[in-house]
PDB file of C-alpha atoms in Angstrom:
ATOM      1  CA  MET A 451      83.694 125.931  75.027  1.00  0.00           C
ATOM      2  CA  ASN A 452      83.863 123.676  72.431  1.00  0.00           C
ATOM      3  CA  LEU A 453      86.915 120.678  73.240  1.00  0.00           C
ATOM      4  CA  PHE A 454      88.119 120.757  69.708  1.00  0.00           C
ATOM      5  CA  ASP A 455      88.119 124.624  68.799  1.00  0.00           C
ATOM      6  CA  SER A 456      91.743 125.231  67.307  1.00  0.00           C
ATOM      7  CA  GLN A 457      91.033 129.127  67.784  1.00  0.00           C
ATOM      8  CA  ARG A 458      91.106 128.791  71.478  1.00  0.00           C
ATOM      9  CA  LYS A 459      93.492 131.177  73.211  1.00  0.00           C
ATOM     10  CA  ASP A 460      94.602 129.276  75.940  1.00  0.00           C
ATOM     11  CA  SER A 461      97.843 127.374  74.180  1.00  0.00           C
ATOM     12  CA  SER A 462      99.299 130.514  72.223  1.00  0.00           C
ATOM     13  CA  LEU A 463     103.148 129.354  72.445  1.00  0.00           C
ATOM     14  CA  PRO A 464     105.443 129.118  69.101  1.00  0.00           C
ATOM     15  CA  PRO A 465     105.915 125.215  68.018  1.00  0.00           C
ATOM     16  CA  PHE A 466     108.478 123.709  69.937  1.00  0.00           C
ATOM     17  CA  THR A 467     111.103 120.465  69.002  1.00  0.00           C
ATOM     18  CA  VAL A 468     113.475 118.390  70.529  1.00  0.00           C
ATOM     19  CA  GLU A 469     115.459 115.238  69.242  1.00  0.00           C
ATOM     20  CA  TYR A 470     115.159 112.676  71.513  1.00  0.00           C
ATOM     21  CA  ARG A 471     119.111 111.547  71.594  1.00  0.00           C
ATOM     22  CA  ASN A 472     118.872 115.186  73.437  1.00  0.00           C
ATOM     23  CA  GLU A 473     120.094 114.202  77.209  1.00  0.00           C
ATOM     24  CA  ASN A 474     117.792 116.746  78.650  1.00  0.00           C
ATOM     25  CA  ALA A 475     114.999 116.250  76.169  1.00  0.00           C
ATOM     26  CA  ALA A 476     112.354 115.211  78.882  1.00  0.00           C
ATOM     27  CA  ASP A 477     113.509 118.085  80.831  1.00  0.00           C
ATOM     28  CA  GLN A 478     113.163 120.571  77.765  1.00  0.00           C
ATOM     29  CA  LEU A 479     109.532 119.020  76.672  1.00  0.00           C
ATOM     30  CA  ALA A 480     108.410 119.466  80.361  1.00  0.00           C
ATOM     31  CA  GLN A 481     109.676 122.789  80.780  1.00  0.00           C
ATOM     32  CA  HIS A 482     107.160 123.841  77.299  1.00  0.00           C
ATOM     33  CA  LEU A 483     104.537 121.917  78.329  1.00  0.00           C
ATOM     34  CA  ALA A 484     104.534 123.368  82.035  1.00  0.00           C
ATOM     35  CA  GLN A 485     104.114 126.709  79.980  1.00  0.00           C
ATOM     36  CA  ARG A 486     101.143 125.537  77.921  1.00  0.00           C
ATOM     37  CA  PHE A 487      99.326 124.163  81.416  1.00  0.00           C
ATOM     38  CA  LEU A 488      99.840 127.829  82.858  1.00  0.00           C
ATOM     39  CA  LEU A 489      98.301 129.198  79.642  1.00  0.00           C
ATOM     40  CA  LYS A 490      95.224 127.297  80.389  1.00  0.00           C
ATOM     41  CA  PRO A 491      92.016 128.209  82.606  1.00  0.00           C
ATOM     42  CA  TYR A 492      92.835 126.552  86.180  1.00  0.00           C
ATOM     43  CA  HIS A 493      89.534 124.261  86.248  1.00  0.00           C
ATOM     44  CA  ASP A 494      90.029 122.880  83.245  1.00  0.00           C
ATOM     45  CA  GLU A 495      90.845 119.229  82.855  1.00  0.00           C
ATOM     46  CA  ILE A 496      93.478 117.863  81.386  1.00  0.00           C
ATOM     47  CA  VAL A 497      92.880 115.020  78.335  1.00  0.00           C
ATOM     48  CA  ILE A 498      95.600 113.013  76.927  1.00  0.00           C
ATOM     49  CA  LEU A 499      94.373 110.989  74.066  1.00  0.00           C
ATOM     50  CA  CYS A 500      97.395 108.678  72.867  1.00  0.00           C
ATOM     51  CA  ILE A 501      96.230 107.710  69.444  1.00  0.00           C
ATOM     52  CA  GLY A 502      97.814 104.393  67.653  1.00  0.00           C
ATOM     53  CA  THR A 503      97.968 100.798  67.473  1.00  0.00           C
ATOM     54  CA  ASP A 504     100.259  97.949  69.283  1.00  0.00           C
ATOM     55  CA  ARG A 505      99.779  95.970  65.881  1.00  0.00           C
ATOM     56  CA  SER A 506     102.406  98.323  64.016  1.00  0.00           C
ATOM     57  CA  THR A 507     105.826  99.270  66.066  1.00  0.00           C
ATOM     58  CA  GLY A 508     105.773 102.841  64.215  1.00  0.00           C
ATOM     59  CA  ASP A 509     102.413 103.260  65.265  1.00  0.00           C
ATOM     60  CA  ALA A 510     102.561 102.113  69.079  1.00  0.00           C
ATOM     61  CA  LEU A 511     104.054 105.202  70.543  1.00  0.00           C
ATOM     62  CA  GLY A 512     100.861 106.770  71.734  1.00  0.00           C
ATOM     63  CA  PRO A 513      99.633 103.269  73.229  1.00  0.00           C
ATOM     64  CA  LEU A 514     102.844 103.472  74.740  1.00  0.00           C
ATOM     65  CA  VAL A 515     102.708 106.922  75.960  1.00  0.00           C
ATOM     66  CA  GLY A 516      99.453 105.913  77.192  1.00  0.00           C
ATOM     67  CA  SER A 517     100.493 102.973  79.348  1.00  0.00           C
ATOM     68  CA  LYS A 518     103.598 104.713  80.792  1.00  0.00           C
ATOM     69  CA  LEU A 519     101.584 107.833  82.000  1.00  0.00           C
ATOM     70  CA  LYS A 520      97.970 105.609  83.014  1.00  0.00           C
ATOM     71  CA  SER A 521      99.367 103.844  86.107  1.00  0.00           C
ATOM     72  CA  ARG A 522     101.413 107.200  87.498  1.00  0.00           C
ATOM     73  CA  THR A 523      99.451 110.320  87.333  1.00  0.00           C
ATOM     74  CA  HIS A 524      96.224 109.290  88.873  1.00  0.00           C
ATOM     75  CA  HIS A 525      94.222 112.367  89.208  1.00  0.00           C
ATOM     76  CA  LEU A 526      96.606 114.878  87.376  1.00  0.00           C
ATOM     77  CA  LEU A 527      95.920 113.853  83.922  1.00  0.00           C
ATOM     78  CA  HIS A 528      93.207 111.454  82.353  1.00  0.00           C
ATOM     79  CA  VAL A 529      94.624 109.481  79.771  1.00  0.00           C
ATOM     80  CA  TYR A 530      92.843 107.578  76.982  1.00  0.00           C
ATOM     81  CA  GLY A 531      94.912 105.241  74.403  1.00  0.00           C
ATOM     82  CA  THR A 532      96.820 102.359  76.552  1.00  0.00           C
ATOM     83  CA  LEU A 533      98.370  98.992  74.943  1.00  0.00           C
ATOM     84  CA  GLU A 534      95.515  97.727  77.118  1.00  0.00           C
ATOM     85  CA  GLU A 535      93.087  99.842  75.734  1.00  0.00           C
ATOM     86  CA  PRO A 536      94.162 101.298  72.020  1.00  0.00           C
ATOM     87  CA  VAL A 537      92.304 104.356  70.692  1.00  0.00           C
ATOM     88  CA  HIS A 538      92.458 104.120  66.822  1.00  0.00           C
ATOM     89  CA  ALA A 539      90.850 104.076  63.430  1.00  0.00           C
ATOM     90  CA  MET A 540      88.189 102.165  64.027  1.00  0.00           C
ATOM     91  CA  ASN A 541      87.193 103.403  67.728  1.00  0.00           C
ATOM     92  CA  LEU A 542      88.649 107.239  67.592  1.00  0.00           C
ATOM     93  CA  SER A 543      84.566 108.492  66.841  1.00  0.00           C
ATOM     94  CA  GLU A 544      83.685 106.853  69.703  1.00  0.00           C
ATOM     95  CA  LYS A 545      86.025 107.671  72.243  1.00  0.00           C
ATOM     96  CA  LEU A 546      85.854 111.412  71.224  1.00  0.00           C
ATOM     97  CA  ASP A 547      82.253 111.333  71.902  1.00  0.00           C
ATOM     98  CA  GLU A 548      82.958 109.977  75.343  1.00  0.00           C
ATOM     99  CA  ILE A 549      85.342 112.696  75.999  1.00  0.00           C
ATOM    100  CA  ARG A 550      83.273 115.288  75.052  1.00  0.00           C
ATOM    101  CA  ARG A 551      80.089 114.240  77.599  1.00  0.00           C
ATOM    102  CA  THR A 552      82.971 113.040  80.515  1.00  0.00           C
ATOM    103  CA  HIS A 553      85.330 116.194  80.317  1.00  0.00           C
ATOM    104  CA  PRO A 554      83.551 118.735  78.431  1.00  0.00           C
ATOM    105  CA  GLN A 555      85.858 121.666  79.429  1.00  0.00           C
ATOM    106  CA  ALA A 556      89.093 119.846  79.272  1.00  0.00           C
ATOM    107  CA  LEU A 557      92.412 120.921  77.914  1.00  0.00           C
ATOM    108  CA  LEU A 558      92.937 117.840  75.373  1.00  0.00           C
ATOM    109  CA  ILE A 559      96.092 116.980  74.292  1.00  0.00           C
ATOM    110  CA  ALA A 560      96.509 114.536  71.281  1.00  0.00           C
ATOM    111  CA  ILE A 561      99.442 112.155  71.046  1.00  0.00           C
ATOM    112  CA  ASP A 562     100.310 110.383  68.030  1.00  0.00           C
ATOM    113  CA  ALA A 563     103.318 108.954  65.486  1.00  0.00           C
ATOM    114  CA  CYS A 564     103.812 110.517  62.220  1.00  0.00           C
ATOM    115  CA  LEU A 565     106.615 110.337  59.347  1.00  0.00           C
ATOM    116  CA  GLY A 566     108.613 112.594  57.945  1.00  0.00           C
ATOM    117  CA  GLN A 567     112.073 113.592  56.556  1.00  0.00           C
ATOM    118  CA  PHE A 568     114.970 111.514  57.248  1.00  0.00           C
ATOM    119  CA  SER A 569     116.104 114.796  58.717  1.00  0.00           C
ATOM    120  CA  ASN A 570     113.969 114.711  61.203  1.00  0.00           C
ATOM    121  CA  VAL A 571     113.287 111.220  62.377  1.00  0.00           C
ATOM    122  CA  GLY A 572     113.435 111.128  66.266  1.00  0.00           C
ATOM    123  CA  ASN A 573     112.435 114.952  66.505  1.00  0.00           C
ATOM    124  CA  ILE A 574     109.533 114.983  69.237  1.00  0.00           C
ATOM    125  CA  ASN A 575     107.234 118.336  68.189  1.00  0.00           C
ATOM    126  CA  VAL A 576     104.522 120.009  69.930  1.00  0.00           C
ATOM    127  CA  ALA A 577     102.420 122.192  68.301  1.00  0.00           C
ATOM    128  CA  ASP A 578      98.873 124.422  68.806  1.00  0.00           C
ATOM    129  CA  GLY A 579      95.870 123.612  67.301  1.00  0.00           C
ATOM    130  CA  PRO A 580      94.378 119.794  66.535  1.00  0.00           C
ATOM    131  CA  LEU A 581      96.535 116.883  65.005  1.00  0.00           C
ATOM    132  CA  LYS A 582      94.910 114.924  62.088  1.00  0.00           C
ATOM    133  CA  PRO A 583      95.514 111.556  62.713  1.00  0.00           C
ATOM    134  CA  GLY A 584      96.034 109.058  60.002  1.00  0.00           C
ATOM    135  CA  ALA A 585      96.951 111.823  57.213  1.00  0.00           C
ATOM    136  CA  GLY A 586     100.341 110.025  56.587  1.00  0.00           C
ATOM    137  CA  VAL A 587      98.762 106.648  55.981  1.00  0.00           C
ATOM    138  CA  LYS A 588      95.527 108.665  53.867  1.00  0.00           C
ATOM    139  CA  LYS A 589      93.098 107.675  56.361  1.00  0.00           C
ATOM    140  CA  ASP A 590      90.063 110.270  56.961  1.00  0.00           C
ATOM    141  CA  LEU A 591      89.790 110.682  60.510  1.00  0.00           C
ATOM    142  CA  PRO A 592      88.370 113.404  62.698  1.00  0.00           C
ATOM    143  CA  SER A 593      90.856 116.347  63.945  1.00  0.00           C
ATOM    144  CA  VAL A 594      91.258 116.378  67.628  1.00  0.00           C
ATOM    145  CA  GLY A 595      93.287 118.117  70.175  1.00  0.00           C
ATOM    146  CA  THR A 596      93.647 121.866  71.723  1.00  0.00           C
ATOM    147  CA  PHE A 597      97.767 120.899  71.067  1.00  0.00           C
ATOM    148  CA  HIS A 598      99.076 118.140  69.838  1.00  0.00           C
ATOM    149  CA  ILE A 599     102.613 116.427  70.472  1.00  0.00           C
ATOM    150  CA  THR A 600     104.104 114.168  67.229  1.00  0.00           C
ATOM    151  CA  GLY A 601     106.948 111.638  67.055  1.00  0.00           C
ATOM    152  CA  ILE A 602     108.731 111.336  63.520  1.00  0.00           C
ATOM    153  CA  VAL A 603     109.429 107.700  64.170  1.00  0.00           C
ATOM    154  CA  ASN A 604     110.259 106.978  60.410  1.00  0.00           C
ATOM    155  CA  VAL A 605     110.583 108.569  56.949  1.00  0.00           C
ATOM    156  CA  GLY A 606     107.502 109.166  54.839  1.00  0.00           C
ATOM    157  CA  GLY A 607     106.179 109.689  51.283  1.00  0.00           C
ATOM    158  CA  PHE A 608     106.149 106.074  50.075  1.00  0.00           C
ATOM    159  CA  MET A 609     104.793 102.586  51.745  1.00  0.00           C
ATOM    160  CA  GLU A 610     103.927 104.296  54.844  1.00  0.00           C
ATOM    161  CA  TYR A 611     102.111 100.492  56.269  1.00  0.00           C
ATOM    162  CA  PHE A 612     105.302  98.993  55.642  1.00  0.00           C
ATOM    163  CA  VAL A 613     107.809 101.834  57.030  1.00  0.00           C
ATOM    164  CA  LEU A 614     105.226 101.903  60.310  1.00  0.00           C
ATOM    165  CA  GLN A 615     105.767  98.065  60.122  1.00  0.00           C
ATOM    166  CA  ASN A 616     109.449  98.461  60.346  1.00  0.00           C
ATOM    167  CA  THR A 617     109.908 101.538  62.569  1.00  0.00           C
ATOM    168  CA  ARG A 618     112.736 100.449  65.003  1.00  0.00           C
ATOM    169  CA  LEU A 619     111.476  99.344  68.607  1.00  0.00           C
ATOM    170  CA  TYR A 620     114.132 101.042  70.230  1.00  0.00           C
ATOM    171  CA  VAL A 621     113.325 104.999  69.145  1.00  0.00           C
ATOM    172  CA  VAL A 622     110.041 104.732  69.470  1.00  0.00           C
ATOM    173  CA  MET A 623     110.347 103.314  73.019  1.00  0.00           C
ATOM    174  CA  ARG A 624     112.675 106.092  73.842  1.00  0.00           C
ATOM    175  CA  MET A 625     110.503 108.697  72.412  1.00  0.00           C
ATOM    176  CA  ALA A 626     107.572 107.436  74.630  1.00  0.00           C
ATOM    177  CA  ASP A 627     109.893 107.488  77.497  1.00  0.00           C
ATOM    178  CA  ILE A 628     110.315 111.172  77.287  1.00  0.00           C
ATOM    179  CA  ILE A 629     106.828 112.243  76.213  1.00  0.00           C
ATOM    180  CA  ALA A 630     105.214 110.248  79.158  1.00  0.00           C
ATOM    181  CA  SER A 631     108.051 111.887  81.608  1.00  0.00           C
ATOM    182  CA  ALA A 632     108.000 115.377  80.231  1.00  0.00           C
ATOM    183  CA  LEU A 633     103.898 115.048  80.628  1.00  0.00           C
ATOM    184  CA  PHE A 634     104.375 113.688  84.215  1.00  0.00           C
ATOM    185  CA  GLN A 635     106.829 116.393  85.371  1.00  0.00           C
ATOM    186  CA  ALA A 636     104.583 118.977  83.537  1.00  0.00           C
ATOM    187  CA  ALA A 637     101.495 117.685  85.469  1.00  0.00           C
ATOM    188  CA  VAL A 638     103.043 117.313  88.881  1.00  0.00           C
ATOM    189  CA  LEU A 639     104.299 121.150  88.442  1.00  0.00           C
ATOM    190  CA  HIS A 640     101.229 122.599  87.768  1.00  0.00           C
ATOM    191  CA  SER A 641      99.315 120.623  90.782  1.00  0.00           C
ATOM    192  CA  GLY A 642     101.669 122.930  92.832  1.00  0.00           C
ATOM    193  CA  ASP A 643     103.261 119.148  94.318  1.00  0.00           C
ATOM    194  CA  PRO A 644     106.566 119.305  93.248  1.00  0.00           C
ATOM    195  CA  GLN A 645     107.512 116.908  95.813  1.00  0.00           C
ATOM    196  CA  ARG A 646     105.685 114.206  93.587  1.00  0.00           C
ATOM    197  CA  LEU A 647     108.342 114.351  91.290  1.00  0.00           C
ATOM    198  CA  GLY A 648     111.016 112.921  93.850  1.00  0.00           C
ATOM    199  CA  THR A 649     108.380 109.876  94.222  1.00  0.00           C
ATOM    200  CA  ALA A 650     107.250 108.444  90.977  1.00  0.00           C
ATOM    201  CA  SER A 651     108.027 108.695  87.414  1.00  0.00           C
ATOM    202  CA  PRO A 652     106.485 107.193  84.378  1.00  0.00           C
ATOM    203  CA  GLU A 653     107.934 103.802  83.437  1.00  0.00           C
TER     204      GLU A 653
END
């Protein structure tokens, strides 16, 4: 089965949105992700591809999520893209080739920051199909993901590079906390060992 097949039927749920200021955002997102995990073939691995760079505050959402997950999930999730080893425009194709070789039957979840309308800033979105990274800043990069998670970190439509550089770090950090916590919770529940929820969580 093709890792990037947007027609794959194991994640056929409606789009999901939660605002980062919602005090129950992590739990609500975790419940939605757990439903998606239940729809995949059990033998499939789960790969999290966190796209972005710490050279830009707004674009650091992906690497922040990756770093928070990397040290906590162990065998539950395979994480690519961290603050130490980011996945970005320059190495995305190379990293996708590595994932294809190492995890050929994986459920691939792509995570990235994006820009949007003012009223939607702070929303965390989950949707079926591949993510088109770099579209907001006019980059032509490979589409990736069985489904994807995006965080709207700032307003789009003009001077995108400048906007990403001048995004509030607090907003990006809070969104990263929520996404990482939700993925961890969903992975633990899917593993059948819910006791682990009380022993560790992404920080």
